[in-house]
PDB file of C-alpha atoms in Angstrom:
ATOM      1  CA  MET D   1     234.884  13.929 169.987  1.00 47.00           C
ATOM      2  CA  GLU D   2     231.286  12.992 170.559  1.00 54.00           C
ATOM      3  CA  ALA D   3     229.147  14.457 173.315  1.00 60.00           C
ATOM      4  CA  ALA D   4     227.810  12.227 176.056  1.00 67.00           C
ATOM      5  CA  VAL D   5     224.641  10.664 174.708  1.00 77.00           C
ATOM      6  CA  ARG D   6     221.530  11.339 176.762  1.00 82.00           C
ATOM      7  CA  PRO D   7     219.878   8.161 178.047  1.00 88.00           C
ATOM      8  CA  SER D   8     217.107   6.983 175.739  1.00 95.00           C
ATOM      9  CA  ASP D   9     214.937   4.022 174.855  1.00 95.00           C
ATOM     10  CA  LEU D  10     216.219   3.923 171.283  1.00 97.00           C
ATOM     11  CA  ASP D  11     216.937   0.414 169.992  1.00 97.00           C
ATOM     12  CA  PRO D  12     220.673  -0.075 170.700  1.00 96.00           C
ATOM     13  CA  ALA D  13     221.133  -1.555 167.210  1.00 97.00           C
ATOM     14  CA  ILE D  14     219.976   1.756 165.729  1.00 97.00           C
ATOM     15  CA  ALA D  15     221.804   3.890 168.285  1.00 97.00           C
ATOM     16  CA  ALA D  16     225.054   2.141 167.337  1.00 97.00           C
ATOM     17  CA  ARG D  17     224.670   3.356 163.755  1.00 97.00           C
ATOM     18  CA  LEU D  18     224.281   7.046 164.634  1.00 97.00           C
ATOM     19  CA  LYS D  19     227.098   9.504 164.213  1.00 97.00           C
ATOM     20  CA  ARG D  20     226.077  12.391 166.422  1.00 96.00           C
ATOM     21  CA  ASP D  21     227.447  15.921 166.372  1.00 93.00           C
ATOM     22  CA  SER D  22     229.153  17.548 169.351  1.00 91.00           C
ATOM     23  CA  ALA D  23     225.727  18.265 170.868  1.00 93.00           C
ATOM     24  CA  GLY D  24     224.664  14.625 170.554  1.00 96.00           C
ATOM     25  CA  LEU D  25     222.315  15.322 167.634  1.00 97.00           C
ATOM     26  CA  VAL D  26     221.657  14.086 164.131  1.00 98.00           C
ATOM     27  CA  ALA D  27     220.103  16.278 161.455  1.00 98.00           C
ATOM     28  CA  ALA D  28     216.537  15.535 160.382  1.00 98.00           C
ATOM     29  CA  ILE D  29     215.425  16.468 156.882  1.00 98.00           C
ATOM     30  CA  VAL D  30     211.649  16.489 156.725  1.00 98.00           C
ATOM     31  CA  ARG D  31     209.762  15.987 153.509  1.00 98.00           C
ATOM     32  CA  GLU D  32     206.134  15.612 152.563  1.00 98.00           C
ATOM     33  CA  TYR D  33     205.636  12.000 151.568  1.00 96.00           C
ATOM     34  CA  GLN D  34     202.985  12.644 148.929  1.00 95.00           C
ATOM     35  CA  SER D  35     204.803  15.367 146.963  1.00 95.00           C
ATOM     36  CA  GLY D  36     208.383  14.642 148.037  1.00 96.00           C
ATOM     37  CA  ASP D  37     208.799  18.356 148.777  1.00 97.00           C
ATOM     38  CA  VAL D  38     211.367  19.218 151.439  1.00 98.00           C
ATOM     39  CA  LEU D  39     209.510  21.007 154.215  1.00 98.00           C
ATOM     40  CA  MET D  40     212.007  21.799 156.964  1.00 98.00           C
ATOM     41  CA  MET D  41     215.163  20.816 158.752  1.00 98.00           C
ATOM     42  CA  ALA D  42     215.362  19.980 162.449  1.00 98.00           C
ATOM     43  CA  TRP D  43     217.472  18.009 164.927  1.00 98.00           C
ATOM     44  CA  MET D  44     217.031  14.818 166.909  1.00 98.00           C
ATOM     45  CA  ASP D  45     218.821  13.185 169.775  1.00 97.00           C
ATOM     46  CA  ASP D  46     218.444   9.444 170.370  1.00 98.00           C
ATOM     47  CA  GLU D  47     215.258   9.824 172.384  1.00 97.00           C
ATOM     48  CA  ALA D  48     213.640  12.116 169.799  1.00 98.00           C
ATOM     49  CA  LEU D  49     214.397   9.533 167.124  1.00 98.00           C
ATOM     50  CA  HIS D  50     213.007   6.792 169.356  1.00 98.00           C
ATOM     51  CA  ARG D  51     209.774   8.714 169.887  1.00 97.00           C
ATOM     52  CA  THR D  52     209.512   9.507 166.171  1.00 98.00           C
ATOM     53  CA  LEU D  53     209.883   5.821 165.273  1.00 97.00           C
ATOM     54  CA  THR D  54     207.540   4.486 167.927  1.00 97.00           C
ATOM     55  CA  THR D  55     204.768   7.075 168.199  1.00 96.00           C
ATOM     56  CA  GLY D  56     204.390   7.938 164.526  1.00 94.00           C
ATOM     57  CA  ARG D  57     204.564  11.624 165.439  1.00 97.00           C
ATOM     58  CA  ALA D  58     207.629  13.612 164.389  1.00 97.00           C
ATOM     59  CA  THR D  59     209.535  14.633 167.502  1.00 98.00           C
ATOM     60  CA  TYR D  60     212.633  16.820 167.539  1.00 98.00           C
ATOM     61  CA  TRP D  61     215.131  18.263 169.966  1.00 97.00           C
ATOM     62  CA  SER D  62     214.888  22.026 170.117  1.00 95.00           C
ATOM     63  CA  ARG D  63     218.399  23.451 170.220  1.00 93.00           C
ATOM     64  CA  SER D  64     217.127  26.886 171.245  1.00 92.00           C
ATOM     65  CA  ARG D  65     214.792  25.681 173.991  1.00 94.00           C
ATOM     66  CA  GLN D  66     216.807  22.558 174.906  1.00 95.00           C
ATOM     67  CA  GLU D  67     213.699  20.415 175.100  1.00 96.00           C
ATOM     68  CA  TYR D  68     211.715  17.842 173.130  1.00 96.00           C
ATOM     69  CA  TRP D  69     209.314  19.229 170.632  1.00 95.00           C
ATOM     70  CA  VAL D  70     206.432  17.264 169.121  1.00 97.00           C
ATOM     71  CA  LYS D  71     205.708  19.046 165.876  1.00 95.00           C
ATOM     72  CA  GLY D  72     202.165  20.380 165.952  1.00 94.00           C
ATOM     73  CA  ALA D  73     201.723  20.089 169.722  1.00 93.00           C
ATOM     74  CA  THR D  74     201.175  23.832 170.015  1.00 91.00           C
ATOM     75  CA  SER D  75     200.530  24.829 166.381  1.00 93.00           C
ATOM     76  CA  GLY D  76     198.246  21.955 165.401  1.00 95.00           C
ATOM     77  CA  HIS D  77     200.501  21.467 162.379  1.00 96.00           C
ATOM     78  CA  HIS D  78     201.062  17.781 163.070  1.00 96.00           C
ATOM     79  CA  GLN D  79     203.482  15.576 161.204  1.00 97.00           C
ATOM     80  CA  TYR D  80     202.424  11.945 160.885  1.00 97.00           C
ATOM     81  CA  VAL D  81     205.484   9.843 160.188  1.00 98.00           C
ATOM     82  CA  LYS D  82     205.364   7.591 157.127  1.00 97.00           C
ATOM     83  CA  SER D  83     208.997   6.485 156.914  1.00 97.00           C
ATOM     84  CA  VAL D  84     212.447   7.298 158.280  1.00 98.00           C
ATOM     85  CA  ALA D  85     215.754   6.559 156.556  1.00 98.00           C
ATOM     86  CA  LEU D  86     219.262   6.958 157.927  1.00 98.00           C
ATOM     87  CA  ASP D  87     221.997   8.163 155.611  1.00 98.00           C
ATOM     88  CA  CYS D  88     225.212   6.348 154.714  1.00 97.00           C
ATOM     89  CA  ASP D  89     227.312   7.959 157.408  1.00 95.00           C
ATOM     90  CA  GLY D  90     224.677   7.962 160.142  1.00 98.00           C
ATOM     91  CA  ASP D  91     224.533  11.690 160.829  1.00 97.00           C
ATOM     92  CA  THR D  92     221.260  12.565 159.069  1.00 98.00           C
ATOM     93  CA  VAL D  93     217.780  11.074 158.913  1.00 98.00           C
ATOM     94  CA  LEU D  94     215.209  11.673 156.202  1.00 98.00           C
ATOM     95  CA  VAL D  95     211.721  11.764 157.678  1.00 98.00           C
ATOM     96  CA  SER D  96     208.749  11.433 155.333  1.00 98.00           C
ATOM     97  CA  VAL D  97     205.568  12.813 156.833  1.00 98.00           C
ATOM     98  CA  GLU D  98     201.986  13.655 156.209  1.00 97.00           C
ATOM     99  CA  GLN D  99     202.013  17.360 157.050  1.00 97.00           C
ATOM    100  CA  VAL D 100     198.926  19.022 158.496  1.00 96.00           C
ATOM    101  CA  GLY D 101     198.892  22.727 157.654  1.00 95.00           C
ATOM    102  CA  ALA D 102     202.110  24.707 157.341  1.00 96.00           C
ATOM    103  CA  ALA D 103     205.456  23.136 158.207  1.00 96.00           C
ATOM    104  CA  CYS D 104     207.143  26.525 158.681  1.00 97.00           C
ATOM    105  CA  HIS D 105     206.623  28.690 161.746  1.00 93.00           C
ATOM    106  CA  THR D 106     206.149  31.654 159.378  1.00 95.00           C
ATOM    107  CA  GLY D 107     202.944  30.041 158.078  1.00 95.00           C
ATOM    108  CA  SER D 108     204.576  29.037 154.808  1.00 96.00           C
ATOM    109  CA  ARG D 109     204.034  25.466 153.648  1.00 96.00           C
ATOM    110  CA  THR D 110     207.786  24.843 153.584  1.00 97.00           C
ATOM    111  CA  CYS D 111     210.714  26.652 155.197  1.00 98.00           C
ATOM    112  CA  PHE D 112     212.536  26.925 151.861  1.00 98.00           C
ATOM    113  CA  PHE D 113     210.748  29.853 150.231  1.00 97.00           C
ATOM    114  CA  ASP D 114     213.701  32.207 149.817  1.00 97.00           C
ATOM    115  CA  GLU D 115     215.107  31.480 146.347  1.00 97.00           C
ATOM    116  CA  LEU D 116     218.713  32.600 145.793  1.00 98.00           C
ATOM    117  CA  PRO D 117     219.899  33.666 142.347  1.00 96.00           C
ATOM    118  CA  VAL D 118     221.826  30.974 140.449  1.00 96.00           C
ATOM    119  CA  LYS D 119     223.950  32.714 137.853  1.00 90.00           C
ATOM    120  CA  GLY D 120     226.162  29.905 136.621  1.00 71.00           C
ATOM    121  CA  GLU D 121     225.724  27.617 133.687  1.00 65.00           C
ATOM    122  CA  THR D 122     223.055  25.125 134.729  1.00 60.00           C
ATOM    123  CA  ARG D 123     223.159  22.820 131.678  1.00 64.00           C
TER     124      ARG D 123
ATOM    125  CA  MET L   1     228.476  32.610 169.307  1.00 47.00           C
ATOM    126  CA  GLU L   2     229.310  32.450 165.648  1.00 53.00           C
ATOM    127  CA  ALA L   3     232.698  31.451 164.289  1.00 60.00           C
ATOM    128  CA  ALA L   4     234.765  33.957 162.364  1.00 67.00           C
ATOM    129  CA  VAL L   5     233.512  33.822 158.795  1.00 77.00           C
ATOM    130  CA  ARG L   6     236.143  32.950 156.208  1.00 82.00           C
ATOM    131  CA  PRO L   7     236.602  35.672 153.580  1.00 88.00           C
ATOM    132  CA  SER L   8     234.505  34.995 150.490  1.00 95.00           C
ATOM    133  CA  ASP L   9     233.083  36.578 147.391  1.00 95.00           C
ATOM    134  CA  LEU L  10     229.513  35.823 148.413  1.00 97.00           C
ATOM    135  CA  ASP L  11     227.064  38.686 147.784  1.00 97.00           C
ATOM    136  CA  PRO L  12     226.990  40.563 151.127  1.00 96.00           C
ATOM    137  CA  ALA L  13     223.185  40.774 150.894  1.00 97.00           C
ATOM    138  CA  ILE L  14     223.035  36.973 150.929  1.00 97.00           C
ATOM    139  CA  ALA L  15     225.813  36.594 153.503  1.00 97.00           C
ATOM    140  CA  ALA L  16     223.854  38.825 155.871  1.00 97.00           C
ATOM    141  CA  ARG L  17     220.949  36.361 155.813  1.00 97.00           C
ATOM    142  CA  LEU L  18     223.011  33.311 156.805  1.00 97.00           C
ATOM    143  CA  LYS L  19     222.963  31.907 160.308  1.00 97.00           C
ATOM    144  CA  ARG L  20     226.109  29.825 160.445  1.00 96.00           C
ATOM    145  CA  ASP L  21     226.968  27.144 162.979  1.00 94.00           C
ATOM    146  CA  SER L  22     229.994  27.318 165.254  1.00 91.00           C
ATOM    147  CA  ALA L  23     232.191  26.119 162.369  1.00 93.00           C
ATOM    148  CA  GLY L  24     230.895  28.879 160.074  1.00 96.00           C
ATOM    149  CA  LEU L  25     228.768  26.480 158.027  1.00 97.00           C
ATOM    150  CA  VAL L  26     225.195  26.113 156.838  1.00 98.00           C
ATOM    151  CA  ALA L  27     223.645  22.724 156.068  1.00 98.00           C
ATOM    152  CA  ALA L  28     222.961  21.875 152.429  1.00 98.00           C
ATOM    153  CA  ILE L  29     220.171  19.452 151.603  1.00 98.00           C
ATOM    154  CA  VAL L  30     220.638  18.179 148.062  1.00 98.00           C
ATOM    155  CA  ARG L  31     217.768  16.874 145.997  1.00 98.00           C
ATOM    156  CA  GLU L  32     217.335  15.725 142.443  1.00 98.00           C
ATOM    157  CA  TYR L  33     215.337  18.383 140.657  1.00 96.00           C
ATOM    158  CA  GLN L  34     213.496  16.016 138.309  1.00 95.00           C
ATOM    159  CA  SER L  35     212.246  13.515 140.900  1.00 95.00           C
ATOM    160  CA  GLY L  36     212.449  15.673 144.021  1.00 96.00           C
ATOM    161  CA  ASP L  37     214.257  12.802 145.768  1.00 97.00           C
ATOM    162  CA  VAL L  38     216.615  13.806 148.566  1.00 98.00           C
ATOM    163  CA  LEU L  39     220.080  12.624 147.568  1.00 98.00           C
ATOM    164  CA  MET L  40     222.499  13.701 150.283  1.00 98.00           C
ATOM    165  CA  MET L  41     223.364  16.201 152.959  1.00 98.00           C
ATOM    166  CA  ALA L  42     226.509  18.327 152.979  1.00 98.00           C
ATOM    167  CA  TRP L  43     227.846  21.603 154.352  1.00 98.00           C
ATOM    168  CA  MET L  44     228.758  24.972 152.886  1.00 98.00           C
ATOM    169  CA  ASP L  45     230.631  27.991 154.082  1.00 97.00           C
ATOM    170  CA  ASP L  46     230.058  31.368 152.422  1.00 98.00           C
ATOM    171  CA  GLU L  47     232.561  30.727 149.642  1.00 97.00           C
ATOM    172  CA  ALA L  48     231.140  27.272 148.852  1.00 98.00           C
ATOM    173  CA  LEU L  49     227.698  28.853 148.549  1.00 98.00           C
ATOM    174  CA  HIS L  50     229.135  31.606 146.362  1.00 98.00           C
ATOM    175  CA  ARG L  51     230.756  29.071 144.042  1.00 97.00           C
ATOM    176  CA  THR L  52     227.571  26.973 143.947  1.00 98.00           C
ATOM    177  CA  LEU L  53     225.501  30.013 142.958  1.00 97.00           C
ATOM    178  CA  THR L  54     227.926  31.388 140.386  1.00 97.00           C
ATOM    179  CA  THR L  55     229.457  28.319 138.723  1.00 96.00           C
ATOM    180  CA  GLY L  56     226.357  26.133 138.542  1.00 93.00           C
ATOM    181  CA  ARG L  57     228.353  23.267 140.049  1.00 97.00           C
ATOM    182  CA  ALA L  58     227.523  22.130 143.567  1.00 97.00           C
ATOM    183  CA  THR L  59     230.449  22.950 145.832  1.00 98.00           C
ATOM    184  CA  TYR L  60     230.691  22.025 149.503  1.00 98.00           C
ATOM    185  CA  TRP L  61     233.006  22.423 152.450  1.00 97.00           C
ATOM    186  CA  SER L  62     234.402  19.088 153.550  1.00 95.00           C
ATOM    187  CA  ARG L  63     234.416  18.998 157.341  1.00 93.00           C
ATOM    188  CA  SER L  64     236.661  15.920 157.385  1.00 92.00           C
ATOM    189  CA  ARG L  65     239.200  17.213 154.875  1.00 94.00           C
ATOM    190  CA  GLN L  66     238.747  20.931 155.699  1.00 95.00           C
ATOM    191  CA  GLU L  67     238.724  21.912 152.046  1.00 96.00           C
ATOM    192  CA  TYR L  68     236.382  22.832 149.218  1.00 96.00           C
ATOM    193  CA  TRP L  69     234.875  19.948 147.365  1.00 95.00           C
ATOM    194  CA  VAL L  70     233.302  20.229 143.940  1.00 97.00           C
ATOM    195  CA  LYS L  71     230.941  17.268 143.754  1.00 95.00           C
ATOM    196  CA  GLY L  72     232.010  15.008 140.903  1.00 93.00           C
ATOM    197  CA  ALA L  73     235.509  16.453 140.543  1.00 93.00           C
ATOM    198  CA  THR L  74     237.067  13.099 141.372  1.00 91.00           C
ATOM    199  CA  SER L  75     234.088  10.711 140.973  1.00 93.00           C
ATOM    200  CA  GLY L  76     232.619  12.170 137.779  1.00 95.00           C
ATOM    201  CA  HIS L  77     229.282  12.256 139.612  1.00 96.00           C
ATOM    202  CA  HIS L  78     228.666  15.911 138.875  1.00 96.00           C
ATOM    203  CA  GLN L  79     225.831  17.963 140.274  1.00 97.00           C
ATOM    204  CA  TYR L  80     224.533  20.698 137.981  1.00 97.00           C
ATOM    205  CA  VAL L  81     222.728  23.275 140.072  1.00 97.00           C
ATOM    206  CA  LYS L  82     219.169  24.126 139.048  1.00 97.00           C
ATOM    207  CA  SER L  83     218.042  26.180 142.047  1.00 97.00           C
ATOM    208  CA  VAL L  84     219.022  27.058 145.601  1.00 98.00           C
ATOM    209  CA  ALA L  85     216.645  28.140 148.364  1.00 98.00           C
ATOM    210  CA  LEU L  86     217.509  29.416 151.827  1.00 98.00           C
ATOM    211  CA  ASP L  87     215.295  28.402 154.722  1.00 98.00           C
ATOM    212  CA  CYS L  88     213.359  30.701 157.059  1.00 97.00           C
ATOM    213  CA  ASP L  89     216.069  30.916 159.690  1.00 95.00           C
ATOM    214  CA  GLY L  90     219.050  31.045 157.329  1.00 98.00           C
ATOM    215  CA  ASP L  91     220.893  27.969 158.546  1.00 97.00           C
ATOM    216  CA  THR L  92     220.042  25.526 155.737  1.00 98.00           C
ATOM    217  CA  VAL L  93     219.981  25.671 151.947  1.00 98.00           C
ATOM    218  CA  LEU L  94     218.039  23.362 149.667  1.00 98.00           C
ATOM    219  CA  VAL L  95     220.009  22.689 146.494  1.00 98.00           C
ATOM    220  CA  SER L  96     218.179  21.194 143.511  1.00 98.00           C
ATOM    221  CA  VAL L  97     220.532  19.506 141.089  1.00 98.00           C
ATOM    222  CA  GLU L  98     220.788  17.398 138.012  1.00 97.00           C
ATOM    223  CA  GLN L  99     222.742  14.440 139.374  1.00 97.00           C
ATOM    224  CA  VAL L 100     225.122  12.517 137.135  1.00 96.00           C
ATOM    225  CA  GLY L 101     225.513   8.950 138.376  1.00 95.00           C
ATOM    226  CA  ALA L 102     225.347   8.120 142.082  1.00 96.00           C
ATOM    227  CA  ALA L 103     225.125  10.874 144.688  1.00 96.00           C
ATOM    228  CA  CYS L 104     226.381   8.612 147.479  1.00 96.00           C
ATOM    229  CA  HIS L 105     230.019   7.638 147.864  1.00 93.00           C
ATOM    230  CA  THR L 106     228.818   4.043 148.391  1.00 95.00           C
ATOM    231  CA  GLY L 107     227.615   3.955 144.788  1.00 95.00           C
ATOM    232  CA  SER L 108     223.976   4.196 145.823  1.00 96.00           C
ATOM    233  CA  ARG L 109     221.832   6.748 144.014  1.00 96.00           C
ATOM    234  CA  THR L 110     220.981   8.469 147.293  1.00 97.00           C
ATOM    235  CA  CYS L 111     222.609   8.403 150.727  1.00 98.00           C
ATOM    236  CA  PHE L 112     219.280   7.557 152.406  1.00 98.00           C
ATOM    237  CA  PHE L 113     218.981   3.838 151.708  1.00 97.00           C
ATOM    238  CA  ASP L 114     218.874   2.579 155.287  1.00 97.00           C
ATOM    239  CA  GLU L 115     215.179   2.427 156.221  1.00 97.00           C
ATOM    240  CA  LEU L 116     214.459   2.405 159.953  1.00 98.00           C
ATOM    241  CA  PRO L 117     211.384   0.616 161.313  1.00 96.00           C
ATOM    242  CA  VAL L 118     208.443   2.925 162.082  1.00 96.00           C
ATOM    243  CA  LYS L 119     206.237   1.165 164.572  1.00 90.00           C
ATOM    244  CA  GLY L 120     203.836   3.919 165.588  1.00 71.00           C
ATOM    245  CA  GLU L 121     200.435   4.747 164.279  1.00 65.00           C
ATOM    246  CA  THR L 122     201.017   6.469 160.935  1.00 60.00           C
ATOM    247  CA  ARG L 123     197.396   7.407 160.101  1.00 64.00           C
TER     248      ARG L 123
END
C-alpha cells in the first residue's frame, strides 16, 4: 500500500527500484566519507534523491515541515555528496558526504551521542 | 500520533526517550564495529531493543513477518552487539556489531551494494 509518488525528475530506472514507505519516502543514512562515521538519519522522496544525485548537495524531505531541506542551507553545515548506495530492498539509501561543521542540530558532530548500556555478553 | 506501545521489559528510562513511528518502531542502523561500514537497516520495537541491550545479540522486529527476529538464528550470520547509541531525537538507534558472515540476505557482506550515479559537483 504505497502512497502516491510526488512528481519528480528522478531517473525512472532508479525510481523503479525504490520501495517507498506509506509517506512516499525512503530512509537516508548519512555517513562521513572520510571516517565512515554515521552522522544522522533523514528521509528522501524521489525528488530529494534526484537533487542529491544531481547537485552534489544532500537534500532531504522534512517530515515535520513537509518541505525540501538542503542540509546546511540555513546552518552552513553543508553536506557535499561523495557517493550514494541503495540497499538490497530499495527502502534505504546510504549517503556518504563531506560534512562541514556539525551534522546534528544540537551542535554535536553526529546525532548518535547518547550511548545506551549494553549488558549482555558481547563476545 | 504514536501507536500503542507493546508491553516490554525495556528500562522505562530508556523507553521514555524513544520517539516511535506509527507502528511503534524505531529505525536501527547496523554497522560493523571494526570497519565502521554500514551493513544494513532494520527496525526495533521496545522489546527488540531490550533484548538487543541485554542479550548482546542483535534482535529486530520484522515488519513483514510481524515477529521478533534474532539476526543469525536461521542463517548463522550472527550479530554480536558491541554498542548501541540513540540519536538526538530518539527515533533511530545505531547498533555496532561483530558480524559473522554476510549481513545481507542476498549473501552480500552489506545491503548497500547498489551504487547510484552522483553527477553533481562533489567538491
